[in-house]
Tab-separated table of C-alpha atoms in Angstrom:
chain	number	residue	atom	x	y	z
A	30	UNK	CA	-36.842	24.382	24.951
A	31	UNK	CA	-38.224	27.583	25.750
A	32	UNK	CA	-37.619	30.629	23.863
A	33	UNK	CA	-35.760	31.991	27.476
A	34	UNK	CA	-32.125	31.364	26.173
A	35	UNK	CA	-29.845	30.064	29.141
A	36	UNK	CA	-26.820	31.164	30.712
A	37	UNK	CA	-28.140	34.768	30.493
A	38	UNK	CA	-26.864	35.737	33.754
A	39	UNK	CA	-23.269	33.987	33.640
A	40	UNK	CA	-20.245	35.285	31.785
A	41	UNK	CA	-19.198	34.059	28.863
A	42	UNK	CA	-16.542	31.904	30.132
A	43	UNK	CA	-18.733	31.035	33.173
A	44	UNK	CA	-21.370	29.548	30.499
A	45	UNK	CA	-18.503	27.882	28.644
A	46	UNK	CA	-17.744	26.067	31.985
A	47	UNK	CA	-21.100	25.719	33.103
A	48	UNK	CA	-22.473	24.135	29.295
A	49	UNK	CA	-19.189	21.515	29.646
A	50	UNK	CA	-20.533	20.245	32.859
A	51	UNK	CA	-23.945	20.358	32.038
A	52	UNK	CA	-23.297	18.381	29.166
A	53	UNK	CA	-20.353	16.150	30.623
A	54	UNK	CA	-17.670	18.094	28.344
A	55	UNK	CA	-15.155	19.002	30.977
A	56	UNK	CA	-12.190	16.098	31.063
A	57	UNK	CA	-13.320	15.671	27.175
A	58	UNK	CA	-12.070	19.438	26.955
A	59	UNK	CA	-9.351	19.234	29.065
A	60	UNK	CA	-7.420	16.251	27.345
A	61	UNK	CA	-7.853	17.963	24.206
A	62	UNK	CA	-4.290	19.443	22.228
A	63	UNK	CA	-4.067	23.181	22.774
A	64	UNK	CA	-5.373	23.275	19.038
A	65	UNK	CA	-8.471	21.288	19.300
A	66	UNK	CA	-9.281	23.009	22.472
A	67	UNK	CA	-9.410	26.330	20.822
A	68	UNK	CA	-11.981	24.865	17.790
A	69	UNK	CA	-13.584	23.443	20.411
A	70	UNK	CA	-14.118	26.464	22.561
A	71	UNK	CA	-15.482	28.593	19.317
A	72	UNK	CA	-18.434	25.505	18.518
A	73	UNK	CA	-19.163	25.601	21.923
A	74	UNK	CA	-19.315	29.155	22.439
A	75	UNK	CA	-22.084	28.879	19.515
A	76	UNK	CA	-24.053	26.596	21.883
A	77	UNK	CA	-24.190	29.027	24.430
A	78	UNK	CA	-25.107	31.811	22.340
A	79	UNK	CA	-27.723	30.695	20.637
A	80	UNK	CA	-29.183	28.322	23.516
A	81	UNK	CA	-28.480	24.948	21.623
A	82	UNK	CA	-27.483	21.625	23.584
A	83	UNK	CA	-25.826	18.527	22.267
A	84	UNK	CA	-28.236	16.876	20.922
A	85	UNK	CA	-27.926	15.289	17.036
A	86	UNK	CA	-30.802	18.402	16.277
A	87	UNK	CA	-28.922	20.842	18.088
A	88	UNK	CA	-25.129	20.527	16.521
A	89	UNK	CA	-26.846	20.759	13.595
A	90	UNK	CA	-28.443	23.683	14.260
A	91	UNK	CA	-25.143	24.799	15.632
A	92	UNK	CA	-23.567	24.277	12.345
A	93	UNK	CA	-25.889	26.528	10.512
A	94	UNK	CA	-25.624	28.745	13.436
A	95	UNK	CA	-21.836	28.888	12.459
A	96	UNK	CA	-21.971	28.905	8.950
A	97	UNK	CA	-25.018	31.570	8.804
A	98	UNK	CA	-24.182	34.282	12.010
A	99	UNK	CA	-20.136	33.926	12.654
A	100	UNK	CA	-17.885	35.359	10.040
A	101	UNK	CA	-16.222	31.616	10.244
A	102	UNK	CA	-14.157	30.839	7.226
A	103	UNK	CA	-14.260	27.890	4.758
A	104	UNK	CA	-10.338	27.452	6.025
A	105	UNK	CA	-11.498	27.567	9.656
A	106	UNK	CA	-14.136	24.470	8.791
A	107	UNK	CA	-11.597	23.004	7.001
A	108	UNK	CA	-9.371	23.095	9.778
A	109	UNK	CA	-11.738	22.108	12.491
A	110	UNK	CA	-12.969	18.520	10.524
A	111	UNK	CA	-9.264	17.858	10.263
A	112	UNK	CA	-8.533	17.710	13.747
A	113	UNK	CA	-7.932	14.400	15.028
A	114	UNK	CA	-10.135	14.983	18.209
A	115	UNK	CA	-13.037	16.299	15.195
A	116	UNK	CA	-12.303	12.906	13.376
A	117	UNK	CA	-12.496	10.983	16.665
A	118	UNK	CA	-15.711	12.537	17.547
A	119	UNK	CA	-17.369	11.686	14.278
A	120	UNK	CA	-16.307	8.480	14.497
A	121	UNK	CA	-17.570	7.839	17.925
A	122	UNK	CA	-21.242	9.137	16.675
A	123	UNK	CA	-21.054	7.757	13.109
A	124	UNK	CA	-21.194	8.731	9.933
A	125	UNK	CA	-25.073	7.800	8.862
A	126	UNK	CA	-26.754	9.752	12.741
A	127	UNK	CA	-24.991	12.716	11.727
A	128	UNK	CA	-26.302	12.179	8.025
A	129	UNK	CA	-29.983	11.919	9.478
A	130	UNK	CA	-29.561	14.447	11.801
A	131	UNK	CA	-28.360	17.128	9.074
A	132	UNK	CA	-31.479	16.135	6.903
A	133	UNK	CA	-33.773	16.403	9.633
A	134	UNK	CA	-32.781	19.478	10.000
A	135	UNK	CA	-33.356	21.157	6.450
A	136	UNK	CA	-36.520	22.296	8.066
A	137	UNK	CA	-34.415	24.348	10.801
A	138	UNK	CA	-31.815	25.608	8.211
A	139	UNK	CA	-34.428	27.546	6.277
A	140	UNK	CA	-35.293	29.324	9.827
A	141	UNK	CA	-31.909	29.843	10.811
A	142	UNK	CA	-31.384	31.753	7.297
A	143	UNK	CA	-33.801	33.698	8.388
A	144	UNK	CA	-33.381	34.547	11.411
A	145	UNK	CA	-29.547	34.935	10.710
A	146	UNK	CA	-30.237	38.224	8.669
A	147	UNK	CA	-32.149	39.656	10.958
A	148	UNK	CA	-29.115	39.470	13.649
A	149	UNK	CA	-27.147	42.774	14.040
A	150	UNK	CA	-24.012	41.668	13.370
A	151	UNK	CA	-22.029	38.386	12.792
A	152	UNK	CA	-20.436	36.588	15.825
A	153	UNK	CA	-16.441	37.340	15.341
A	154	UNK	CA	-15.216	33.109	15.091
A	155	UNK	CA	-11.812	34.093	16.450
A	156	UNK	CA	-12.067	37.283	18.191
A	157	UNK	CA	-13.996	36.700	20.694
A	158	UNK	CA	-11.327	36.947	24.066
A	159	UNK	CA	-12.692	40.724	24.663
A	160	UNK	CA	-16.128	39.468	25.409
A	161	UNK	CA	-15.533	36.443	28.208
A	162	UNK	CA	-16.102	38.314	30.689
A	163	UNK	CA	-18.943	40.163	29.531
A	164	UNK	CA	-22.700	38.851	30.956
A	165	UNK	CA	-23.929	36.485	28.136
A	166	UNK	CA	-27.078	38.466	28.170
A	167	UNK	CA	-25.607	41.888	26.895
A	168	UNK	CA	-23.959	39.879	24.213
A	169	UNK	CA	-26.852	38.512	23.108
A	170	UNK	CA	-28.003	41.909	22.954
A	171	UNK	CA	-25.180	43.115	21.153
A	172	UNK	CA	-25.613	40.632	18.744
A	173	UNK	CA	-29.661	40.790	18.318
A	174	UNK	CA	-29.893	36.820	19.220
A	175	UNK	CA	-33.241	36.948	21.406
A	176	UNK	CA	-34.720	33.413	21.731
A	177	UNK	CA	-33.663	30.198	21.085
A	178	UNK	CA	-35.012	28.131	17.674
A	179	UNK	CA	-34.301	24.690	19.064
């Protein structure tokens, strides 16, 4: 990937909708429980922020993404893995390609740290409704996230 981050010109809910399709996430979405949805929308709303696709590299990096520049909570985590849709997901990919992936990615971690302090202020994991319909781009300025580490 290039360090030009996409969806730059979209809204934020436009890039939600657009990374779904793009990655073949719509009817996945839709069936989801009201619940599930809403975890869902915050991970993916990650994605588009920080220019990550679904790849077993990228949710990782997603993860740290989370864990290191959204003021997530251990309670929200906690929450999201017991989901059933969460559970059904992980079962779908397996437990030992998500193992792999997350070592493979120690490498990425250490630059995400890094780069994570350097952002100018953590993502907000569950108030983010005021910025949907802001340009993903000005966010991204907001938020000092300027190219993508994948």
């Amino acid at each position: 990937m290039s360090n030009k981050l996409p969806y730059a010109d979209l809204s934020l809910e436009e890039a939600l909708e657009l990374f779904r399709a793009d990655n073949d996430l719509s009817a996945k979405y839709r069936d989801m429980r009201s619940e599930a949805q809403q975890h869902f929308e915050r991970h993916d709303i990650v994605h588009v922020l920080f220019g990550l696709d679904t790849t077993m590299r990228e949710e990782a990096q997603a993860d740290a993404w989370t864990l290191l520049g959204t003021d997530v909570s251990w309670r929200d985590i906690a929450d999201f893995a017991a989901l059933p849709e969460e559970k059904e997901l992980v079962g779908d990919i397996g437990w030992w390609p998500i193992t792999k992936a997350y070592f493979r990615g120690l490498p990425d971690y250490a630059r995400i740290a890094w780069r994570s302090r350097k952002l100018r202020k953590k993502w907000s994991w569950a108030d983010y409704a005021p910025y949907l319909s802001l340009r993903v781009s000005l966010i991204r300025r907001e938020f000092g996230i300027d190219k993508a580490l994948a």
